[in-house]
mmCIF file of C-alpha atoms in Angstrom:
data_model
loop_
_atom_site.group_PDB
_atom_site.id
_atom_site.type_symbol
_atom_site.label_atom_id
_atom_site.label_comp_id
_atom_site.label_asym_id
_atom_site.label_seq_id
_atom_site.Cartn_x
_atom_site.Cartn_y
_atom_site.Cartn_z
ATOM 1 C CA UNK A 1074 143.590 45.026 53.580
ATOM 2 C CA UNK A 1075 142.121 42.469 55.982
ATOM 3 C CA UNK A 1076 138.579 43.400 54.953
ATOM 4 C CA UNK A 1077 139.385 42.837 51.271
ATOM 5 C CA UNK A 1078 140.935 39.483 52.138
ATOM 6 C CA UNK A 1079 137.784 38.466 54.063
ATOM 7 C CA UNK A 1080 135.580 39.486 51.098
ATOM 8 C CA UNK A 1081 137.755 37.488 48.724
ATOM 9 C CA UNK A 1082 137.555 34.436 50.978
ATOM 10 C CA UNK A 1083 133.775 34.794 51.208
ATOM 11 C CA UNK A 1084 133.509 34.955 47.413
ATOM 12 C CA UNK A 1085 135.699 31.883 47.107
ATOM 13 C CA UNK A 1086 133.635 30.327 49.833
ATOM 14 C CA UNK A 1087 130.397 31.027 47.772
ATOM 15 C CA UNK A 1088 131.957 29.647 44.581
ATOM 16 C CA UNK A 1089 133.108 26.710 46.565
ATOM 17 C CA UNK A 1090 129.509 26.068 47.798
ATOM 18 C CA UNK A 1091 128.008 26.328 44.201
ATOM 19 C CA UNK A 1092 130.488 23.812 42.853
ATOM 20 C CA UNK A 1093 129.560 21.586 45.724
ATOM 21 C CA UNK A 1094 125.774 21.699 44.824
ATOM 22 C CA UNK A 1095 126.481 21.053 41.115
ATOM 23 C CA UNK A 1096 128.544 17.974 41.949
ATOM 24 C CA UNK A 1097 125.752 16.597 44.181
ATOM 25 C CA UNK A 1098 123.138 17.106 41.461
ATOM 26 C CA UNK A 1099 125.369 15.332 38.916
ATOM 27 C CA UNK A 1100 125.907 12.440 41.309
ATOM 28 C CA UNK A 1101 122.136 12.106 41.848
ATOM 29 C CA UNK A 1102 121.556 11.981 38.090
ATOM 30 C CA UNK A 1103 124.207 9.266 37.704
ATOM 31 C CA UNK A 1104 122.667 7.209 40.502
ATOM 32 C CA UNK A 1105 119.246 7.397 38.811
ATOM 33 C CA UNK A 1106 120.801 6.271 35.522
ATOM 34 C CA UNK A 1107 122.545 3.367 37.307
ATOM 35 C CA UNK A 1108 119.255 2.249 38.946
ATOM 36 C CA UNK A 1109 117.508 2.339 35.562
ATOM 37 C CA UNK A 1110 120.233 0.170 34.014
ATOM 38 C CA UNK A 1111 120.012 -2.319 36.883
ATOM 39 C CA UNK A 1112 116.249 -2.602 36.401
ATOM 40 C CA UNK A 1113 116.802 -3.125 32.687
ATOM 41 C CA UNK A 1114 119.359 -5.889 33.408
ATOM 42 C CA UNK A 1115 116.928 -7.635 35.772
ATOM 43 C CA UNK A 1116 114.241 -7.506 33.106
ATOM 44 C CA UNK A 1117 116.596 -9.019 30.550
ATOM 45 C CA UNK A 1118 117.508 -11.847 32.921
ATOM 46 C CA UNK A 1119 113.846 -12.614 33.578
ATOM 47 C CA UNK A 1120 113.091 -12.644 29.843
ATOM 48 C CA UNK A 1121 115.674 -15.373 29.287
ATOM 49 C CA UNK A 1122 114.075 -18.685 30.516
ATOM 50 C CA UNK A 1123 115.963 -21.732 31.774
ATOM 51 C CA UNK A 1124 117.727 -24.051 29.309
ATOM 52 C CA UNK A 1125 115.166 -26.757 28.336
ATOM 53 C CA UNK A 1126 116.601 -29.983 26.980
ATOM 54 C CA UNK A 1127 113.914 -32.442 28.173
ATOM 55 C CA UNK A 1128 112.064 -32.404 24.830
ATOM 56 C CA UNK A 1129 115.212 -33.262 22.880
ATOM 57 C CA UNK A 1130 116.002 -36.099 25.294
ATOM 58 C CA UNK A 1131 112.460 -37.478 24.889
ATOM 59 C CA UNK A 1132 112.785 -37.377 21.118
ATOM 60 C CA UNK A 1133 116.079 -39.282 21.237
ATOM 61 C CA UNK A 1134 114.499 -41.905 23.530
ATOM 62 C CA UNK A 1135 111.634 -42.440 21.126
ATOM 63 C CA UNK A 1136 114.083 -42.803 18.225
ATOM 64 C CA UNK A 1137 115.999 -45.421 20.192
ATOM 65 C CA UNK A 1138 112.761 -47.249 20.975
ATOM 66 C CA UNK A 1139 111.895 -47.290 17.285
ATOM 67 C CA UNK A 1140 115.244 -48.780 16.445
ATOM 68 C CA UNK A 1141 114.662 -51.567 18.937
ATOM 69 C CA UNK A 1142 111.235 -52.350 17.405
ATOM 70 C CA UNK A 1143 112.807 -52.585 13.945
ATOM 71 C CA UNK A 1144 115.361 -55.008 15.271
ATOM 72 C CA UNK A 1145 112.571 -57.168 16.736
ATOM 73 C CA UNK A 1146 110.654 -57.103 13.465
ATOM 74 C CA UNK A 1147 113.716 -58.151 11.532
ATOM 75 C CA UNK A 1148 114.145 -61.081 13.884
ATOM 76 C CA UNK A 1149 110.512 -62.099 13.240
ATOM 77 C CA UNK A 1150 111.080 -61.866 9.487
ATOM 78 C CA UNK A 1151 114.021 -64.173 9.849
ATOM 79 C CA UNK A 1152 112.055 -66.732 11.859
ATOM 80 C CA UNK A 1153 108.767 -66.733 9.959
ATOM 81 C CA UNK A 1154 107.976 -67.605 6.374
ATOM 82 C CA UNK A 1155 105.161 -66.584 4.162
ATOM 83 C CA UNK A 1156 104.155 -63.633 2.145
ATOM 84 C CA UNK A 1157 101.443 -62.426 4.587
ATOM 85 C CA UNK A 1158 103.846 -62.324 7.449
ATOM 86 C CA UNK A 1159 106.320 -60.519 5.245
ATOM 87 C CA UNK A 1160 103.669 -57.949 4.227
ATOM 88 C CA UNK A 1161 102.579 -57.495 7.833
ATOM 89 C CA UNK A 1162 106.143 -57.031 8.859
ATOM 90 C CA UNK A 1163 106.698 -54.616 5.979
ATOM 91 C CA UNK A 1164 103.609 -52.633 6.987
ATOM 92 C CA UNK A 1165 104.735 -52.549 10.579
ATOM 93 C CA UNK A 1166 108.196 -51.512 9.496
ATOM 94 C CA UNK A 1167 106.710 -48.740 7.370
ATOM 95 C CA UNK A 1168 104.621 -47.513 10.272
ATOM 96 C CA UNK A 1169 107.676 -47.513 12.533
ATOM 97 C CA UNK A 1170 109.630 -45.601 9.905
ATOM 98 C CA UNK A 1171 106.854 -43.020 9.693
ATOM 99 C CA UNK A 1172 106.875 -42.722 13.456
ATOM 100 C CA UNK A 1173 110.666 -42.398 13.423
ATOM 101 C CA UNK A 1174 110.559 -39.714 10.722
ATOM 102 C CA UNK A 1175 107.940 -37.820 12.669
ATOM 103 C CA UNK A 1176 110.034 -38.117 15.810
ATOM 104 C CA UNK A 1177 113.129 -36.996 13.927
ATOM 105 C CA UNK A 1178 111.292 -33.950 12.592
ATOM 106 C CA UNK A 1179 109.988 -33.189 16.085
ATOM 107 C CA UNK A 1180 113.486 -33.603 17.482
ATOM 108 C CA UNK A 1181 114.914 -31.254 14.845
ATOM 109 C CA UNK A 1182 112.269 -28.660 15.696
ATOM 110 C CA UNK A 1183 113.057 -28.958 19.385
ATOM 111 C CA UNK A 1184 116.760 -28.692 18.691
ATOM 112 C CA UNK A 1185 116.210 -25.585 16.581
ATOM 113 C CA UNK A 1186 114.152 -24.057 19.377
ATOM 114 C CA UNK A 1187 116.883 -24.843 21.904
ATOM 115 C CA UNK A 1188 119.516 -23.347 19.632
ATOM 116 C CA UNK A 1189 117.393 -20.204 19.259
ATOM 117 C CA UNK A 1190 117.042 -20.019 23.045
ATOM 118 C CA UNK A 1191 120.790 -20.479 23.486
ATOM 119 C CA UNK A 1192 121.423 -17.707 20.963
ATOM 120 C CA UNK A 1193 119.001 -15.438 22.815
ATOM 121 C CA UNK A 1194 120.698 -16.356 26.093
ATOM 122 C CA UNK A 1195 124.073 -15.453 24.577
ATOM 123 C CA UNK A 1196 122.685 -12.134 23.343
ATOM 124 C CA UNK A 1197 121.239 -11.472 26.779
ATOM 125 C CA UNK A 1198 124.568 -12.334 28.363
ATOM 126 C CA UNK A 1199 126.295 -9.914 25.973
ATOM 127 C CA UNK A 1200 123.731 -7.249 26.842
ATOM 128 C CA UNK A 1201 124.235 -7.980 30.552
ATOM 129 C CA UNK A 1202 127.983 -7.604 30.067
ATOM 130 C CA UNK A 1203 127.408 -4.206 28.453
ATOM 131 C CA UNK A 1204 125.108 -3.203 31.302
ATOM 132 C CA UNK A 1205 127.688 -4.342 33.851
ATOM 133 C CA UNK A 1206 130.336 -2.372 31.964
ATOM 134 C CA UNK A 1207 128.171 0.735 32.131
ATOM 135 C CA UNK A 1208 127.535 0.114 35.809
ATOM 136 C CA UNK A 1209 131.264 -0.208 36.501
ATOM 137 C CA UNK A 1210 131.917 2.998 34.566
ATOM 138 C CA UNK A 1211 129.179 4.730 36.523
ATOM 139 C CA UNK A 1212 130.575 3.440 39.817
ATOM 140 C CA UNK A 1213 134.032 4.725 38.838
ATOM 141 C CA UNK A 1214 132.540 8.093 37.927
ATOM 142 C CA UNK A 1215 130.576 8.192 41.175
ATOM 143 C CA UNK A 1216 133.770 7.396 43.082
ATOM 144 C CA UNK A 1217 135.566 10.246 41.300
ATOM 145 C CA UNK A 1218 132.690 12.585 42.120
ATOM 146 C CA UNK A 1219 132.836 11.501 45.758
ATOM 147 C CA UNK A 1220 136.564 12.259 45.838
ATOM 148 C CA UNK A 1221 135.862 15.691 44.346
ATOM 149 C CA UNK A 1222 133.175 16.267 46.975
ATOM 150 C CA UNK A 1223 135.622 15.255 49.700
ATOM 151 C CA UNK A 1224 138.117 17.756 48.321
ATOM 152 C CA UNK A 1225 135.410 20.434 48.250
ATOM 153 C CA UNK A 1226 134.532 19.643 51.878
ATOM 154 C CA UNK A 1227 138.205 19.808 52.856
ATOM 155 C CA UNK A 1228 138.592 23.114 50.999
ATOM 156 C CA UNK A 1229 135.451 24.380 52.720
ATOM 157 C CA UNK A 1230 136.918 23.505 56.131
ATOM 158 C CA UNK A 1231 140.171 25.258 55.188
ATOM 159 C CA UNK A 1232 138.190 28.345 54.124
ATOM 160 C CA UNK A 1233 136.306 28.287 57.435
ATOM 161 C CA UNK A 1234 139.567 27.982 59.387
ATOM 162 C CA UNK A 1235 141.146 30.833 57.427
ATOM 163 C CA UNK A 1236 138.044 32.972 57.839
ATOM 164 C CA UNK A 1237 138.123 32.316 61.582
ATOM 165 C CA UNK A 1238 141.807 33.335 61.691
ATOM 166 C CA UNK A 1239 141.057 36.499 59.703
ATOM 167 C CA UNK A 1240 138.154 37.287 62.034
ATOM 168 C CA UNK A 1241 140.432 36.783 65.049
ATOM 169 C CA UNK A 1242 143.084 39.059 63.518
ATOM 170 C CA UNK A 1243 140.435 41.660 62.733
ATOM 171 C CA UNK A 1244 139.161 41.452 66.299
ATOM 172 C CA UNK A 1245 142.706 41.854 67.646
ATOM 173 C CA UNK A 1246 143.229 44.831 65.347
ATOM 174 C CA UNK A 1247 140.012 46.449 66.562
ATOM 175 C CA UNK A 1248 140.981 45.742 70.173
ATOM 176 C CA UNK A 1249 144.439 47.232 69.605
ATOM 177 C CA UNK A 1250 142.840 50.294 68.022
ATOM 178 C CA UNK A 1251 140.538 50.688 71.027
ATOM 179 C CA UNK A 1252 143.486 50.355 73.422
ATOM 180 C CA UNK A 1253 145.477 52.888 71.409
ATOM 181 C CA UNK A 1254 142.630 55.399 71.526
ATOM 182 C CA UNK A 1255 142.237 54.855 75.269
ATOM 183 C CA UNK A 1256 145.972 55.454 75.761
ATOM 184 C CA UNK A 1257 145.751 58.628 73.697
ATOM 185 C CA UNK A 1258 142.841 59.833 75.796
ATOM 186 C CA UNK A 1259 144.754 58.950 78.972
ATOM 187 C CA UNK A 1260 147.790 60.882 77.729
ATOM 188 C CA UNK A 1261 145.554 63.923 77.149
ATOM 189 C CA UNK A 1262 144.157 63.510 80.669
ATOM 190 C CA UNK A 1263 147.710 63.311 82.105
ATOM 191 C CA UNK A 1264 148.643 66.457 80.189
ATOM 192 C CA UNK A 1265 145.532 68.374 81.317
ATOM 193 C CA UNK A 1266 145.958 67.258 84.920
ATOM 194 C CA UNK A 1267 149.605 68.315 84.870
ATOM 195 C CA UNK A 1268 148.623 71.750 83.538
ATOM 196 C CA UNK A 1269 146.106 72.105 86.371
ATOM 197 C CA UNK A 1270 148.693 71.071 88.966
ATOM 198 C CA UNK A 1271 151.214 73.530 87.527
ATOM 199 C CA UNK A 1272 148.675 76.320 87.640
ATOM 200 C CA UNK A 1273 147.872 75.406 91.256
ATOM 201 C CA UNK A 1274 151.575 75.680 92.124
ATOM 202 C CA UNK A 1275 152.248 71.965 92.661
ATOM 203 C CA UNK A 1276 155.135 71.916 90.169
ATOM 204 C CA UNK A 1277 156.683 68.576 91.189
ATOM 205 C CA UNK A 1278 153.412 66.679 90.751
ATOM 206 C CA UNK A 1279 152.895 68.445 87.436
ATOM 207 C CA UNK A 1280 156.338 67.233 86.326
ATOM 208 C CA UNK A 1281 155.387 63.673 87.257
ATOM 209 C CA UNK A 1282 152.122 63.905 85.280
ATOM 210 C CA UNK A 1283 153.926 65.345 82.238
ATOM 211 C CA UNK A 1284 156.473 62.513 82.416
ATOM 212 C CA UNK A 1285 153.609 60.003 82.307
ATOM 213 C CA UNK A 1286 152.122 61.784 79.295
ATOM 214 C CA UNK A 1287 155.484 61.709 77.462
ATOM 215 C CA UNK A 1288 156.005 58.000 78.245
ATOM 216 C CA UNK A 1289 152.459 57.028 77.230
ATOM 217 C CA UNK A 1290 152.613 58.921 73.924
ATOM 218 C CA UNK A 1291 155.969 57.305 73.151
ATOM 219 C CA UNK A 1292 154.309 53.923 73.788
ATOM 220 C CA UNK A 1293 151.276 54.698 71.610
ATOM 221 C CA UNK A 1294 152.728 56.785 68.772
ATOM 222 C CA UNK A 1295 156.465 56.153 68.954
ATOM 223 C CA UNK A 1296 159.448 58.048 70.320
ATOM 224 C CA UNK A 1297 159.431 60.641 67.519
ATOM 225 C CA UNK A 1298 155.748 61.531 67.179
ATOM 226 C CA UNK A 1299 154.396 65.077 66.899
ATOM 227 C CA UNK A 1300 152.092 64.504 69.889
ATOM 228 C CA UNK A 1301 155.073 63.317 71.890
ATOM 229 C CA UNK A 1302 156.958 66.509 70.947
ATOM 230 C CA UNK A 1303 154.117 68.601 72.422
ATOM 231 C CA UNK A 1304 154.295 66.665 75.711
ATOM 232 C CA UNK A 1305 158.096 67.111 75.737
ATOM 233 C CA UNK A 1306 157.751 70.898 75.433
ATOM 234 C CA UNK A 1307 155.158 70.940 78.251
ATOM 235 C CA UNK A 1308 157.471 68.889 80.467
ATOM 236 C CA UNK A 1309 160.506 71.046 79.568
ATOM 237 C CA UNK A 1310 158.707 74.332 80.284
ATOM 238 C CA UNK A 1311 157.683 72.986 83.703
ATOM 239 C CA UNK A 1312 161.224 71.753 84.493
ATOM 240 C CA UNK A 1313 162.571 75.254 83.762
ATOM 241 C CA UNK A 1314 160.509 76.628 86.672
ATOM 242 C CA UNK A 1315 162.353 74.389 89.126
ATOM 243 C CA UNK A 1316 165.458 75.729 90.839
ATOM 244 C CA UNK A 1317 167.423 72.671 89.885
ATOM 245 C CA UNK A 1318 170.355 72.586 87.420
ATOM 246 C CA UNK A 1319 169.704 68.979 86.385
ATOM 247 C CA UNK A 1320 166.012 69.713 85.709
ATOM 248 C CA UNK A 1321 166.933 72.761 83.590
ATOM 249 C CA UNK A 1322 169.507 70.744 81.654
ATOM 250 C CA UNK A 1323 166.901 68.051 81.025
ATOM 251 C CA UNK A 1324 164.530 70.740 79.747
ATOM 252 C CA UNK A 1325 167.106 71.774 77.115
ATOM 253 C CA UNK A 1326 167.363 68.205 75.858
ATOM 254 C CA UNK A 1327 163.561 67.954 75.629
ATOM 255 C CA UNK A 1328 163.287 71.249 73.678
ATOM 256 C CA UNK A 1329 166.005 70.120 71.270
ATOM 257 C CA UNK A 1330 164.343 66.763 70.642
ATOM 258 C CA UNK A 1331 160.920 68.361 70.152
ATOM 259 C CA UNK A 1332 162.433 70.832 67.661
ATOM 260 C CA UNK A 1333 164.120 67.992 65.711
ATOM 261 C CA UNK A 1334 160.890 65.971 65.604
ATOM 262 C CA UNK A 1335 158.828 68.901 64.295
ATOM 263 C CA UNK A 1336 161.470 69.843 61.727
ATOM 264 C CA UNK A 1337 161.406 66.277 60.362
ATOM 265 C CA UNK A 1338 157.596 66.126 60.505
ATOM 266 C CA UNK A 1339 156.551 69.628 59.314
ATOM 267 C CA UNK A 1340 159.657 71.416 57.971
ATOM 268 C CA UNK A 1341 161.535 74.499 59.164
ATOM 269 C CA UNK A 1342 158.855 77.057 58.311
ATOM 270 C CA UNK A 1343 155.904 75.414 60.033
ATOM 271 C CA UNK A 1344 154.393 77.245 63.018
ATOM 272 C CA UNK A 1345 154.839 74.201 65.281
ATOM 273 C CA UNK A 1346 158.509 74.000 64.345
ATOM 274 C CA UNK A 1347 158.978 77.734 64.998
ATOM 275 C CA UNK A 1348 157.298 77.386 68.414
ATOM 276 C CA UNK A 1349 159.682 74.569 69.388
ATOM 277 C CA UNK A 1350 162.592 76.687 68.154
ATOM 278 C CA UNK A 1351 161.529 79.595 70.390
ATOM 279 C CA UNK A 1352 161.427 77.315 73.455
ATOM 280 C CA UNK A 1353 164.922 76.123 72.731
ATOM 281 C CA UNK A 1354 166.129 79.705 72.167
ATOM 282 C CA UNK A 1355 164.537 80.717 75.485
ATOM 283 C CA UNK A 1356 166.286 77.871 77.283
ATOM 284 C CA UNK A 1357 169.569 78.685 75.541
ATOM 285 C CA UNK A 1358 169.314 82.358 76.520
ATOM 286 C CA UNK A 1359 168.574 81.425 80.101
ATOM 287 C CA UNK A 1360 171.852 79.481 80.174
ATOM 288 C CA UNK A 1361 173.709 82.446 78.562
ATOM 289 C CA UNK A 1362 174.711 80.462 75.462
ATOM 290 C CA UNK A 1363 174.648 81.740 71.882
ATOM 291 C CA UNK A 1364 171.515 80.815 69.971
ATOM 292 C CA UNK A 1365 172.116 78.043 67.450
ATOM 293 C CA UNK A 1366 170.353 75.293 65.527
ATOM 294 C CA UNK A 1367 169.809 72.285 67.849
ATOM 295 C CA UNK A 1368 170.864 69.996 65.003
ATOM 296 C CA UNK A 1369 174.409 71.232 65.612
ATOM 297 C CA UNK A 1370 174.142 70.498 69.352
ATOM 298 C CA UNK A 1371 174.815 67.128 70.968
ATOM 299 C CA UNK A 1372 173.530 66.013 74.345
ATOM 300 C CA UNK A 1373 174.500 63.641 77.074
ATOM 301 C CA UNK A 1374 172.554 60.500 77.860
ATOM 302 C CA UNK A 1375 170.334 62.353 80.350
ATOM 303 C CA UNK A 1376 169.436 65.073 77.788
ATOM 304 C CA UNK A 1377 171.948 67.743 79.009
ATOM 305 C CA UNK A 1378 173.163 69.715 75.970
ATOM 306 C CA UNK A 1379 176.918 69.982 75.464
ATOM 307 C CA UNK A 1380 179.029 71.743 72.884
ATOM 308 C CA UNK A 1381 179.591 69.668 69.743
#
């Protein structure tokens, strides 16, 4: 039924809303995780200092300066004679060599420190690459979640549209039911008014009212309804009181149709069917025709019975 369909849509609508909240909570958790990874990446970048090569360059300059001093001392050795000068030169050379060795050791230490820094920088870069990879994966996942949320929103709109359509149909059904009940009440009023007119002796107006009742019940309940059969018998009994051959013939057609309707609805032995049968028998006797089952009797287009 329409009500069951509305309930089902509302349940789907509730499930759809819960899935929507779960997706939002998951997205919020992923965004927090992404922010934490970004902060971690920034910290790693700050921990890695700039590449320092000034100390190594200074050490190389001092080594070059030492070499130049040795060359000058060698030139002095070549120009000067004497053991004292040679010893002085040797001492100076030894001092320069000590200085050079110290500078070389200092340069090696600086180079080792730079290599360690470069290694740490490489490790940090690798870690940054992993962080960026995680961030990209998280962004992809967030994008997928956003697409799912968009689908949920679209489904929610479709549910709302369908619910609105169902509500409109339900409203139309209720309106149609109200109209049908009003028509039924109006048909009863027509019937009661016709009975009052007939009792007051205004037979023609009563016929008109009964015709309206028959037409309205055919509109509300169909051409072959039990209520319509009752209105047909009322109209036929009133037509029989008129001194008009066409009206009496029409009455026979109405009695026959009412009898057929009640036979199909209630069966041959039902009291309503027997009452319709008696009206037809009364009409048949009034026209001095043998009594017979109306199912074996045909009628013209205006309801006048003829022999089959």
